[in-house]
Short mmCIF file of C-alpha atoms and ligand atoms in Angstrom, two decimals:
data_model
loop_
_atom_site.label_atom_id
_atom_site.label_comp_id
_atom_site.label_asym_id
_atom_site.label_seq_id
_atom_site.Cartn_x
_atom_site.Cartn_y
_atom_site.Cartn_z
CA MET M 24 -36.52 -5.10 -29.01
CA ALA M 25 -36.19 -5.59 -25.22
CA GLU M 26 -34.01 -3.19 -23.20
CA PRO M 27 -30.46 -4.85 -22.86
CA LYS M 28 -30.11 -5.98 -19.38
CA ILE M 29 -26.44 -4.89 -19.13
CA ASP M 30 -24.34 -2.02 -20.44
CA LEU M 31 -22.13 -3.58 -23.15
CA LYS M 32 -19.72 -0.69 -22.90
CA ASN M 33 -18.51 -2.18 -19.60
CA LEU M 34 -17.60 -5.40 -21.36
CA LYS M 35 -15.44 -3.70 -24.02
CA ALA M 36 -12.75 -2.84 -21.74
CA GLY M 37 -12.22 -6.50 -21.00
CA GLY M 38 -11.72 -7.70 -17.48
CA PHE M 39 -14.87 -9.84 -17.43
CA ILE M 40 -14.04 -13.44 -17.79
CA LYS M 41 -16.62 -16.24 -18.38
CA GLU M 42 -16.57 -18.92 -15.56
CA ARG M 43 -17.61 -22.49 -15.87
CA GLY M 44 -20.94 -22.15 -14.15
CA LYS M 45 -24.05 -20.78 -16.04
CA ASP M 46 -24.28 -16.91 -16.04
CA LEU M 47 -21.22 -16.51 -13.84
CA PHE M 48 -18.26 -14.31 -14.62
CA THR M 49 -15.17 -13.18 -12.96
CA VAL M 50 -14.60 -9.33 -12.75
CA ARG M 51 -10.92 -8.61 -12.72
CA LEU M 52 -9.97 -5.32 -11.01
CA ARG M 53 -6.74 -3.70 -11.82
CA VAL M 54 -4.33 -3.05 -9.22
CA PRO M 55 -1.28 -1.48 -10.79
CA GLY M 56 2.00 -2.50 -8.97
CA GLY M 57 -0.08 -4.51 -6.49
CA ARG M 58 -0.72 -1.51 -4.30
CA MET M 59 -4.18 -0.10 -3.29
CA SER M 60 -5.63 2.01 -0.56
CA VAL M 61 -7.33 0.39 2.23
CA ASP M 62 -10.42 2.39 1.35
CA ARG M 63 -10.63 0.91 -2.02
CA LEU M 64 -9.94 -2.51 -0.53
CA SER M 65 -12.81 -2.07 1.86
CA LYS M 66 -15.18 -1.06 -1.03
CA ILE M 67 -14.18 -3.92 -3.13
CA ALA M 68 -14.72 -6.34 -0.12
CA ALA M 69 -18.25 -4.85 0.36
CA VAL M 70 -19.00 -5.44 -3.36
CA ALA M 71 -17.65 -8.90 -3.27
CA GLN M 72 -19.60 -9.65 -0.18
CA LYS M 73 -22.83 -8.48 -1.84
CA TYR M 74 -22.53 -10.00 -5.27
CA GLY M 75 -20.01 -12.82 -4.99
CA LYS M 76 -20.18 -16.08 -3.10
CA GLY M 77 -17.75 -15.47 -0.17
CA TYR M 78 -14.38 -15.34 -2.00
CA VAL M 79 -12.12 -13.31 -4.09
CA HIS M 80 -8.99 -14.39 -5.97
CA LEU M 81 -5.64 -12.60 -6.19
CA SER M 82 -4.37 -13.16 -9.77
CA VAL M 83 -0.71 -13.91 -10.13
CA ARG M 84 -0.17 -10.48 -11.76
CA GLN M 85 -1.41 -8.66 -8.65
CA SER M 86 -5.06 -8.02 -9.72
CA ILE M 87 -8.02 -8.65 -7.52
CA GLU M 88 -10.67 -10.98 -9.09
CA LEU M 89 -14.24 -10.92 -7.93
CA ILE M 90 -15.28 -14.35 -8.69
CA ASN M 91 -18.77 -15.99 -9.09
CA ILE M 92 -20.47 -12.74 -10.21
CA ASN M 93 -23.80 -13.15 -12.09
CA PHE M 94 -23.80 -11.19 -15.40
CA ALA M 95 -27.12 -9.64 -14.53
CA ASP M 96 -25.28 -7.85 -11.78
CA PHE M 97 -22.43 -6.32 -13.88
CA ASP M 98 -24.05 -2.84 -14.02
CA ALA M 99 -24.49 -2.76 -10.29
CA VAL M 100 -21.09 -4.17 -9.60
CA VAL M 101 -19.42 -1.51 -11.87
CA ALA M 102 -21.56 1.29 -10.40
CA GLU M 103 -20.91 0.32 -6.87
CA LEU M 104 -17.22 0.04 -7.33
CA GLY M 105 -17.22 3.48 -8.79
CA GLU M 106 -15.89 2.89 -12.31
CA GLU M 107 -13.66 6.04 -12.06
CA GLN M 108 -11.63 4.83 -9.18
CA GLN M 109 -11.56 1.18 -9.91
CA LYS M 110 -11.30 0.32 -13.62
CA VAL M 111 -11.69 -3.22 -14.57
CA ALA M 112 -8.40 -5.00 -15.83
CA SER M 113 -7.97 -5.63 -19.52
CA CYS M 114 -7.81 -9.02 -21.20
CA GLY M 115 -6.95 -9.59 -24.91
CA ALA M 116 -4.40 -8.07 -27.19
CA ARG M 117 -3.62 -4.95 -25.00
CA VAL M 118 -1.09 -3.53 -22.70
CA ARG M 119 -1.93 -5.23 -19.40
CA VAL M 120 -1.72 -3.77 -16.00
CA PRO M 121 1.98 -3.36 -14.93
CA THR M 122 3.33 -5.39 -12.03
CA ALA M 123 5.79 -4.20 -9.55
CA CYS M 124 7.57 -4.95 -6.28
CA GLY M 125 7.52 -2.59 -3.34
CA GLY M 126 10.70 -0.89 -4.78
CA CYS M 127 12.72 1.64 -2.91
CA GLU M 128 10.10 3.50 -0.90
CA TYR M 129 10.15 1.12 2.01
CA ASN M 130 12.01 -1.98 0.95
CA PRO M 131 15.64 -1.64 1.92
CA ASN M 132 16.83 -3.45 -1.29
CA GLY M 133 15.00 -1.30 -3.63
CA LEU M 134 17.02 1.11 -5.76
CA VAL M 135 14.20 2.98 -7.83
CA ASP M 136 10.60 3.94 -7.25
CA THR M 137 8.95 1.01 -9.08
CA GLN M 138 5.57 1.88 -7.62
CA LYS M 139 5.78 5.29 -9.28
CA SER M 140 6.79 3.64 -12.59
CA ALA M 141 3.94 1.23 -12.54
CA LEU M 142 1.37 3.91 -11.87
CA GLU M 143 2.65 5.97 -14.56
CA VAL M 144 2.61 3.16 -17.20
CA ASP M 145 -0.97 2.14 -16.02
CA GLN M 146 -2.15 5.83 -16.52
CA LYS M 147 -0.49 6.38 -19.84
CA LEU M 148 -0.43 2.97 -21.52
CA PHE M 149 -2.87 0.63 -19.90
CA GLY M 150 -5.26 -0.91 -22.41
CA THR M 151 -3.50 0.21 -25.65
CA ALA M 152 -4.52 -2.20 -28.30
CA THR M 153 -1.37 -4.00 -29.77
CA GLY M 154 -3.26 -5.46 -32.70
CA HIS M 155 -1.50 -8.68 -32.16
CA HIS M 156 -1.30 -10.07 -28.61
CA LYS M 157 -1.01 -9.25 -25.00
CA PHE M 158 1.89 -6.95 -23.91
CA LYS M 159 3.17 -7.23 -20.35
CA VAL M 160 5.33 -4.76 -18.40
CA GLY M 161 6.84 -5.39 -15.04
CA PHE M 162 9.10 -3.56 -12.63
CA ALA M 163 11.66 -4.93 -10.15
CA GLY M 164 13.42 -2.61 -7.66
CA CYS M 165 16.79 -4.25 -7.89
CA PRO M 166 18.79 -7.12 -9.50
CA PHE M 167 17.32 -9.59 -6.91
CA ASP M 168 14.48 -9.33 -9.37
CA CYS M 169 11.55 -10.93 -7.21
CA PRO M 170 8.97 -9.86 -9.95
CA LYS M 171 10.95 -11.76 -12.67
CA SER M 172 11.15 -8.89 -14.91
CA ALA M 173 12.72 -10.77 -17.90
CA THR M 174 9.53 -12.86 -18.28
CA ASN M 175 7.64 -9.70 -19.38
CA ASP M 176 7.43 -8.34 -22.94
CA VAL M 177 9.30 -5.39 -21.50
CA GLY M 178 10.94 -5.91 -18.02
CA PHE M 179 12.44 -3.15 -15.91
CA GLN M 180 15.11 -3.79 -13.13
CA GLY M 181 16.36 -1.18 -10.71
CA ALA M 182 20.13 -0.33 -11.16
CA VAL M 183 22.75 1.84 -9.70
CA TRP M 184 26.23 2.75 -10.94
CA PRO M 185 28.69 3.09 -7.93
CA LYS M 186 31.27 5.58 -7.53
CA LEU M 187 33.99 5.73 -4.90
CA ASP M 188 35.29 8.71 -2.90
CA ALA M 189 38.55 7.12 -1.95
CA ASP M 190 39.15 9.83 0.72
CA GLY M 191 36.12 8.71 2.66
CA CYS M 192 37.26 5.04 2.72
CA ILE M 193 38.48 3.63 5.96
CA SER M 194 39.72 0.43 4.44
CA CYS M 195 37.49 -1.96 6.31
CA GLY M 196 37.06 -4.24 3.24
CA LEU M 197 33.37 -4.74 3.66
CA CYS M 198 32.40 -3.73 0.09
CA ALA M 199 34.82 -6.07 -1.56
CA LYS M 200 33.62 -8.95 0.72
CA SER M 201 29.85 -8.07 0.03
CA CYS M 202 30.17 -7.88 -3.75
CA THR M 203 29.05 -11.24 -4.97
CA GLU M 204 29.87 -10.66 -8.45
CA GLY M 205 33.71 -10.22 -7.87
CA ALA M 206 33.75 -6.64 -9.19
CA LEU M 207 35.47 -5.34 -6.21
CA SER M 208 38.80 -6.32 -4.64
CA MET M 209 41.14 -4.66 -2.08
CA GLY M 210 44.07 -3.04 -3.85
CA ALA M 211 47.63 -2.61 -2.51
CA ASP M 212 46.76 0.70 -1.00
CA ASN M 213 43.86 -0.90 1.00
CA LYS M 214 41.10 1.02 -1.05
CA PRO M 215 38.69 -1.07 -3.18
CA VAL M 216 39.50 -1.58 -6.92
CA PHE M 217 36.34 -1.57 -9.27
CA ASP M 218 36.10 -4.00 -12.24
CA ALA M 219 33.24 -2.45 -14.23
CA ALA M 220 32.84 -5.26 -16.52
CA LYS M 221 31.65 -7.53 -13.69
CA CYS M 222 29.27 -5.07 -12.08
CA ILE M 223 25.61 -5.86 -12.21
CA TYR M 224 24.54 -2.49 -10.74
CA CYS M 225 23.11 -4.07 -7.46
CA GLY M 226 24.42 -1.27 -5.19
CA ASP M 227 25.26 -3.52 -2.31
CA CYS M 228 28.75 -1.84 -1.97
CA ILE M 229 26.85 1.40 -1.46
CA LYS M 230 24.52 0.01 1.12
CA VAL M 231 27.28 -1.75 3.07
CA CYS M 232 29.94 1.00 3.18
CA PRO M 233 29.85 2.32 6.73
CA THR M 234 31.19 5.67 5.78
CA SER M 235 29.28 6.29 2.60
CA ALA M 236 32.49 6.36 0.61
CA TRP M 237 30.39 4.64 -2.16
CA SER M 238 27.65 6.58 -3.63
CA ALA M 239 25.30 6.37 -6.69
CA GLU M 240 26.72 8.09 -9.73
CA LYS M 241 23.61 7.33 -11.77
CA LYS M 242 20.38 5.32 -11.31
CA GLY M 243 17.81 3.85 -13.74
CA TYR M 244 16.47 0.72 -15.09
CA THR M 245 18.09 -2.19 -16.84
CA VAL M 246 15.64 -3.20 -19.55
CA ARG M 247 15.04 -6.68 -20.90
CA ILE M 248 12.74 -7.21 -23.85
CA GLY M 249 10.93 -10.17 -25.45
CA GLY M 250 10.04 -12.35 -22.47
CA LYS M 251 6.88 -14.34 -21.84
CA TRP M 252 5.84 -17.44 -20.07
CA GLY M 253 3.06 -19.93 -20.95
CA ARG M 254 3.40 -22.93 -23.35
CA ARG M 255 6.56 -21.67 -25.19
CA PRO M 256 8.45 -19.55 -22.73
CA LEU M 257 11.05 -17.00 -23.61
CA ILE M 258 13.40 -15.00 -21.42
CA GLY M 259 13.80 -11.50 -22.48
CA THR M 260 17.33 -10.21 -23.21
CA LEU M 261 19.22 -6.98 -22.41
CA PHE M 262 18.44 -3.86 -24.62
CA ALA M 263 19.19 -0.93 -22.50
CA THR M 264 20.73 0.27 -19.18
CA PHE M 265 20.13 3.12 -16.80
CA VAL M 266 17.01 4.21 -18.49
CA PRO M 267 15.88 7.19 -16.33
CA GLU M 268 12.52 6.71 -14.50
CA GLU M 269 11.14 9.73 -16.50
CA ARG M 270 11.71 7.96 -19.85
CA VAL M 271 10.11 4.68 -19.09
CA VAL M 272 6.70 5.44 -20.86
CA ASP M 273 8.48 6.83 -23.99
CA PHE M 274 10.68 3.70 -24.07
CA ILE M 275 7.81 1.23 -23.93
CA ALA M 276 5.82 3.29 -26.43
CA CYS M 277 8.82 2.97 -28.93
CA VAL M 278 8.92 -0.87 -28.38
CA LEU M 279 5.05 -1.03 -28.89
CA THR M 280 5.29 0.92 -32.18
CA TRP M 281 7.81 -1.38 -33.56
CA TYR M 282 5.84 -4.45 -32.44
CA GLN M 283 2.57 -3.11 -33.96
CA GLU M 284 4.45 -2.50 -37.28
CA LYS M 285 6.45 -5.71 -37.56
CA ALA M 286 3.81 -8.03 -36.37
CA GLU M 287 1.39 -6.85 -38.97
CA GLY M 288 -0.42 -9.85 -40.41
CA ALA M 289 1.27 -12.25 -38.14
CA GLY M 290 -1.71 -12.90 -36.00
CA ARG M 291 -1.53 -13.72 -32.34
CA VAL M 292 2.18 -13.66 -31.94
CA ARG M 293 4.01 -12.15 -28.79
CA LEU M 294 6.82 -9.50 -29.02
CA GLY M 295 9.55 -12.10 -28.38
CA ASP M 296 8.73 -14.23 -31.27
CA ILE M 297 8.77 -11.35 -33.55
CA ILE M 298 12.17 -10.37 -32.39
CA ILE M 299 13.36 -13.87 -33.18
CA ARG M 300 11.75 -13.54 -36.62
CA GLU M 301 12.86 -10.20 -37.53
CA GLY M 302 16.21 -10.27 -35.74
CA TRP M 303 17.15 -8.21 -32.71
CA GLN M 304 18.99 -5.84 -34.85
CA SER M 305 15.83 -4.24 -36.02
CA LEU M 306 14.56 -3.42 -32.70
CA LEU M 307 17.78 -2.45 -31.32
CA GLU M 308 18.30 0.14 -34.06
CA ARG M 309 14.83 1.45 -33.72
CA LEU M 310 15.38 2.05 -29.91
CA ARG M 311 18.84 3.48 -30.58
CA SER M 312 17.54 6.11 -32.79
CA GLU M 313 15.43 7.47 -29.88
CA PHE M 314 17.54 6.50 -26.85
CA PRO M 315 21.06 6.38 -28.00
CA GLN M 316 22.55 7.04 -24.59
CA TYR M 317 21.01 4.03 -23.02
CA VAL M 318 20.60 1.23 -25.54
CA VAL M 319 23.38 -1.24 -25.61
CA GLN M 320 25.75 -1.97 -28.62
CA GLU M 321 24.46 -5.45 -29.25
CA THR M 322 22.28 -8.13 -27.65
CA ILE M 323 20.97 -11.50 -28.29
CA ALA M 324 17.57 -12.99 -29.35
CA PRO M 325 15.23 -13.89 -26.48
CA HIS M 326 16.23 -17.17 -24.89
CA VAL M 327 13.92 -20.12 -25.87
CA ILE M 328 13.38 -22.13 -22.64
CA GLN M 329 13.29 -25.82 -23.66
CA ASN M 330 11.06 -27.12 -20.99
CA GLN M 331 8.15 -28.41 -23.10
CA VAL M 332 7.30 -32.05 -23.85
CA PRO M 333 8.71 -33.75 -25.75
CA LEU M 334 12.15 -32.52 -24.80
CA PRO M 335 14.43 -31.77 -27.86
CA GLY M 336 15.96 -34.99 -29.16
CA GLN M 337 13.19 -37.20 -27.59
CA GLN M 338 10.13 -38.66 -29.12
CA ALA M 339 6.96 -38.61 -27.04
CA MET U 8 39.58 2.83 25.67
CA GLN U 9 36.28 1.16 26.46
CA THR U 10 35.46 -1.96 24.46
CA ILE U 11 31.88 -3.35 24.25
CA ASP U 12 31.40 -6.93 23.06
CA LEU U 13 28.32 -7.23 20.97
CA ARG U 14 29.17 -10.69 19.60
CA GLY U 15 26.49 -13.20 19.81
CA VAL U 16 23.80 -10.27 19.80
CA THR U 17 21.63 -10.17 16.82
CA CYS U 18 20.23 -7.20 14.80
CA PRO U 19 18.71 -4.99 15.89
CA THR U 20 19.43 -5.57 19.48
CA ASN U 21 23.15 -4.97 19.01
CA PHE U 22 22.45 -1.56 17.61
CA VAL U 23 20.11 -0.63 20.45
CA MET U 24 22.78 -1.85 22.98
CA ALA U 25 25.46 0.21 21.18
CA LYS U 26 23.04 3.28 21.32
CA LEU U 27 22.54 2.81 25.09
CA GLU U 28 26.25 2.45 25.78
CA LEU U 29 26.90 5.72 23.78
CA GLU U 30 24.40 7.60 25.86
CA ASP U 31 26.60 7.19 28.93
CA ILE U 32 29.83 8.59 27.47
CA GLU U 33 31.07 12.21 26.52
CA ALA U 34 30.92 13.51 23.03
CA GLY U 35 34.40 13.18 21.43
CA THR U 36 35.30 10.00 23.29
CA THR U 37 36.53 7.10 21.34
CA ILE U 38 34.88 3.62 21.96
CA GLU U 39 35.35 0.20 20.47
CA PHE U 40 32.44 -2.41 19.58
CA LEU U 41 33.09 -5.97 18.67
CA LEU U 42 30.67 -7.14 16.05
CA ASP U 43 29.96 -10.43 14.37
CA ASP U 44 30.67 -10.95 10.83
CA GLY U 45 27.45 -11.02 8.45
CA GLU U 46 24.36 -8.92 9.15
CA PRO U 47 25.77 -7.29 12.28
CA VAL U 48 28.84 -5.76 10.60
CA LYS U 49 26.78 -4.77 7.54
CA ASN U 50 24.18 -2.86 9.57
CA VAL U 51 25.35 -1.58 12.91
CA PRO U 52 28.31 0.63 11.60
CA ARG U 53 26.02 2.33 9.11
CA SER U 54 23.28 2.87 11.55
CA LEU U 55 25.68 4.42 14.11
CA LYS U 56 27.01 6.70 11.44
CA ASP U 57 23.48 7.74 10.57
CA GLU U 58 23.04 8.75 14.28
CA GLY U 59 25.94 11.22 13.79
CA HIS U 60 28.91 9.33 15.10
CA LYS U 61 32.21 9.35 13.43
CA LEU U 62 33.58 5.96 12.29
CA LEU U 63 37.28 5.86 12.68
CA ALA U 64 38.20 2.21 11.85
CA LEU U 65 36.61 -1.17 11.13
CA GLN U 66 39.03 -4.02 11.30
CA GLU U 67 38.47 -7.62 10.45
CA LYS U 68 39.63 -10.14 13.08
CA ASP U 69 38.99 -13.83 13.38
CA GLU U 70 35.21 -14.13 12.44
CA TYR U 71 34.50 -10.66 13.92
CA TYR U 72 35.08 -7.03 13.48
CA VAL U 73 36.36 -4.33 15.74
CA LEU U 74 34.53 -0.99 15.08
CA THR U 75 36.24 2.15 16.57
CA LEU U 76 34.11 5.36 16.66
CA GLU U 77 34.17 8.68 18.18
CA LYS U 78 30.94 9.83 19.84
CA GLY U 79 29.36 12.74 17.98
CA GLU U 80 27.57 15.71 19.39
CA ASP U 81 24.02 15.14 20.43
S1 LIG R 11 13.36 -7.04 -6.59
FE1 LIG R 11 14.76 -6.01 -5.04
S2 LIG R 11 13.40 -4.27 -4.34
FE2 LIG R 11 12.03 -5.65 -5.30
S3 LIG R 11 11.17 -6.95 -3.74
FE3 LIG R 11 12.95 -7.93 -4.61
S4 LIG R 11 14.56 -7.36 -3.30
FE4 LIG R 11 13.14 -5.74 -2.91
S1 LIG R 12 27.07 -2.48 -7.60
FE1 LIG R 12 26.97 -4.61 -6.90
S2 LIG R 12 28.03 -5.82 -8.36
FE2 LIG R 12 28.55 -3.63 -8.72
S3 LIG R 12 30.41 -3.35 -7.47
FE3 LIG R 12 28.79 -2.79 -6.08
S4 LIG R 12 28.34 -4.68 -5.04
FE4 LIG R 12 29.57 -5.24 -6.78
S1 LIG R 13 33.08 -0.43 2.63
FE1 LIG R 13 33.62 1.64 2.38
S2 LIG R 13 35.03 2.04 3.88
FE2 LIG R 13 34.93 -0.12 3.74
S3 LIG R 13 36.63 -0.64 2.04
FE3 LIG R 13 34.68 -0.35 1.05
S4 LIG R 13 34.69 1.78 0.46
FE4 LIG R 13 36.21 1.66 2.01
#
């Protein structure tokens, strides 16, 4: 038998996608959280220059895709990228590369370190086989939620719980005016009154207060589960609040175990559809047993987005 | 008391102008700044506080705010 031209081990991790043209493939490189060093970027550019046809593509989930790569060059591409620093990104029924916005490090709106979370999830869970379908995780730094966290299987959104030091307040009224949720109003004593039920944990009051009378009592992630996009979109729903950054990996692992168990034999079905089938109570109870202090009392099933043709009640 | 009108000046120029004004006065002196509603009033007071000045009052007027502060030690 002839020597195989390429090392098939490199294919197993996924990240090699067949293109239309004969012998041509896309090599998807993972970029957790969408951040990479300029050195790596330069190296990728050099490899793309040498083996591609003049372009790369930035995937919608922040990966870099080397396009128009001849399969005969796989080994050389992998070797020149330095497999250790630049693993290819997975395809198939696995935990995908987490996405994240810039988060709090340099973005003035960010409340938590989304970049750190994305890296940690990438290191510990990336590539884990689900047995059923793909599994996406995303991190947003605050409730503006630019990364659309609720469209992920597990979506995290930075959150902060505000606390008032009334003595430090100079009664300017800015916090009440800035709270778009109507959770703050100015009381008879000219100090803000907080309506906890309306608060979405955005931290705008903390940011706007000129005297720092508002501060963060606690920080963490609001977690929504069961989202996906594609042909039959679902929006994930609320399962937990203020999950600390250091518990993120354990939390995802718990959801993953439930999914692996409950989807047994169901074939290629995403987490959200399994939640609808099994009932949200089952997942909520499982999570509550491990994370009692963060999991909400009750939730609702993932929202079905009725945007597909034919619309309900209409015949095509 | 000195009043500096920063209305019509956008961020971050308003902050830089306030900073320059503060350089010319003694620590402990009280000064007033007039700031537009919106971004200016959300940003300038906080930035000045971060520079070590003491915010005494921030009062809403018609479409603008009056910030009263005491210059901090350098
Ligand atoms: S979600 Fe918040 S922190 Fe992240 S990019 Fe958007 S505004 Fe910035
Ligand atoms: S955190 Fe946001 S929603 Fe909650 S009180 Fe403050 S400004 Fe309002
Ligand atoms: S923004 Fe701060 S100083 Fe102004 S009313 Fe609110 S708590 Fe008081």
